[in-house]
Coordinates of C-alpha atoms in Angstrom, one line a residue:
X869 CA 0.0 0.0 0.0
X870 CA 1.3 3.5 -0.8
X871 CA 0.9 4.8 2.8
X872 CA 3.8 2.7 4.0
X873 CA 1.4 0.1 5.4
X874 CA 1.3 -3.5 4.3
X875 CA -1.6 -5.7 3.6
X876 CA -1.7 -9.5 3.6
X877 CA -4.7 -11.3 2.2
X878 CA -5.4 -15.0 2.5
X879 CA -8.1 -17.0 0.7
X880 CA -11.1 -17.7 3.0
X881 CA -11.6 -21.3 1.8
X882 CA -8.5 -22.8 3.5
X883 CA -8.7 -25.1 6.5
X884 CA -6.8 -24.0 9.6
X885 CA -3.6 -25.9 8.7
X886 CA -3.5 -24.5 5.1
X887 CA -4.3 -21.0 6.5
X888 CA -1.4 -21.0 9.0
X889 CA 1.0 -22.2 6.4
X890 CA -0.2 -19.6 3.8
X891 CA -0.2 -16.8 6.4
X892 CA 3.4 -17.6 7.4
X893 CA 4.4 -17.8 3.8
X894 CA 3.0 -14.3 3.1
X895 CA 4.6 -12.9 6.3
X896 CA 7.9 -14.4 5.1
X897 CA 7.6 -12.3 2.0
X898 CA 7.1 -9.1 4.1
X899 CA 10.0 -10.0 6.4
X900 CA 12.2 -10.8 3.5
X901 CA 11.4 -7.5 1.8
X902 CA 12.1 -5.6 5.0
X903 CA 15.5 -7.4 5.6
X904 CA 16.8 -7.8 2.0
X905 CA 14.9 -5.3 -0.2
X906 CA 14.1 -6.4 -3.7
X907 CA 15.1 -10.1 -4.0
X908 CA 13.6 -13.1 -5.8
X909 CA 10.1 -13.7 -4.5
X910 CA 10.8 -17.4 -3.6
X911 CA 14.6 -17.1 -3.6
X912 CA 17.1 -18.3 -1.0
X913 CA 16.5 -15.3 1.3
X914 CA 12.7 -16.0 1.4
X915 CA 13.3 -19.7 1.9
X916 CA 15.5 -19.1 4.9
X917 CA 13.1 -16.6 6.4
X918 CA 10.1 -18.9 5.8
X919 CA 11.9 -21.9 7.3
X920 CA 12.7 -19.9 10.5
X921 CA 9.2 -18.5 10.8
X922 CA 7.7 -22.0 10.5
X923 CA 9.9 -23.6 13.0
X924 CA 7.8 -22.8 16.1
X925 CA 4.8 -24.4 14.4
X926 CA 6.3 -27.8 13.7
X927 CA 4.8 -29.5 16.7
X928 CA 2.0 -32.0 17.1
X929 CA 0.1 -29.5 19.2
X930 CA -0.3 -27.4 16.1
X931 CA -0.1 -29.8 13.1
X932 CA -1.4 -33.3 13.3
X933 CA 1.0 -36.2 13.1
X934 CA -0.4 -37.1 9.6
X935 CA 0.8 -33.7 8.3
X936 CA 4.1 -33.2 10.3
X937 CA 6.4 -35.5 8.3
X938 CA 5.2 -34.0 5.0
X939 CA 5.5 -30.5 6.3
X940 CA 9.0 -31.1 7.6
X941 CA 10.1 -32.6 4.3
X942 CA 8.6 -29.6 2.4
X943 CA 10.4 -27.1 4.6
X944 CA 13.8 -28.5 3.7
X945 CA 13.4 -26.7 0.4
X946 CA 10.1 -24.9 0.2
X947 CA 8.6 -24.0 -3.1
X948 CA 6.3 -21.1 -4.1
X949 CA 3.2 -23.3 -3.7
X950 CA 2.5 -26.2 -1.3
X951 CA 0.6 -27.8 -4.2
X952 CA 4.0 -28.5 -5.8
X953 CA 4.5 -31.0 -3.0
X954 CA 1.8 -33.6 -3.7
X955 CA 2.2 -35.5 -0.3
X956 CA 2.0 -32.3 1.7
X957 CA -0.9 -30.9 -0.4
X958 CA -2.9 -34.2 0.1
X959 CA -2.1 -34.3 3.8
X960 CA -3.2 -30.7 4.3
X961 CA -6.5 -31.6 2.7
X962 CA -6.9 -34.7 4.9
X963 CA -6.3 -36.9 1.8
X964 CA -9.9 -36.0 0.7
X965 CA -11.1 -34.0 -2.2
X966 CA -14.0 -31.6 -1.7
X967 CA -17.5 -33.0 -1.7
X968 CA -18.5 -34.0 -5.3
X969 CA -14.9 -33.8 -6.5
X970 CA -12.1 -36.3 -7.2
X971 CA -8.4 -35.9 -7.4
X972 CA -7.3 -36.3 -11.0
X973 CA -5.2 -39.4 -10.0
X974 CA -8.4 -41.1 -9.0
X975 CA -9.9 -40.6 -12.4
X976 CA -9.4 -43.8 -14.5
X977 CA -7.4 -43.5 -17.8
X978 CA -9.7 -42.4 -20.7
X979 CA -12.5 -41.2 -18.4
X980 CA -13.9 -37.7 -18.7
X981 CA -13.9 -35.0 -16.1
X982 CA -14.9 -31.3 -15.7
X983 CA -12.4 -28.6 -14.7
X984 CA -13.4 -25.0 -14.7
X985 CA -16.5 -25.7 -16.8
X986 CA -14.5 -27.5 -19.5
X987 CA -14.6 -31.2 -20.2
X988 CA -11.3 -33.1 -20.5
X989 CA -10.3 -36.7 -21.0
X990 CA -7.7 -38.1 -18.7
X991 CA -4.6 -39.4 -20.5
X992 CA -1.2 -40.8 -19.5
X993 CA 0.8 -39.7 -16.5
X994 CA 4.1 -38.0 -17.1
X995 CA 6.4 -37.9 -14.1
X996 CA 4.2 -35.8 -11.8
X997 CA 1.4 -34.5 -14.1
X998 CA -1.3 -36.0 -16.3
X999 CA -1.9 -35.3 -20.0
X1000 CA -5.5 -34.4 -20.5
X1001 CA -7.3 -33.8 -23.7
X1002 CA -9.6 -30.7 -23.8
X1003 CA -12.6 -32.1 -25.7
X1004 CA -13.6 -28.7 -27.1
X1005 CA -10.3 -27.6 -28.7
X1006 CA -8.6 -31.0 -28.9
X1007 CA -5.4 -29.6 -27.2
X1008 CA -3.6 -31.5 -24.5
X1009 CA -3.0 -29.9 -21.2
X1010 CA -0.9 -31.0 -18.2
X1011 CA -2.6 -31.2 -14.8
X1012 CA -1.0 -31.6 -11.4
X1013 CA -1.9 -34.9 -9.9
X1014 CA -3.6 -33.4 -6.9
X1015 CA -6.0 -31.0 -8.8
X1016 CA -9.6 -31.5 -7.8
X1017 CA -12.0 -32.2 -10.7
X1018 CA -15.5 -33.5 -11.2
X1019 CA -16.0 -36.9 -12.8
X1020 CA -18.2 -36.9 -15.9
X1021 CA -19.6 -40.2 -17.2
X1022 CA -19.8 -39.1 -20.9
X1023 CA -17.9 -36.5 -22.9
X1024 CA -20.9 -34.1 -23.2

């Protein structure tokens, strides 16, 4: 903000564990900017600050034992998004997709699904992502394996 104040916003659809991690992530950006000025958004300075800010929260009183090992592993080299770490992302969601949704890795090969009002057909898995055919424009897109989609029985 131009008045010298700072504002951090966090999505309101996160569970408490996702919220805390996201809030500390954003606070780390602020602290990094204050300490180092203009540096890479998720560079080594930010990673170090983020790791140090998260340390007090790596306890079973705060994060459940199902999340802690994945969180500790992620914090060894944090990325811009927790979704880049599939195990952590799934653990933070309780290994459950939202009601009426499936993770793309649960969709059988060749089956259809809807993502953002567009129908796709699930294809082969590349290392960490799935090739999916957009049935409208016939282009192939890559989807992270933990994206939530809605299963569709037929292509239309």
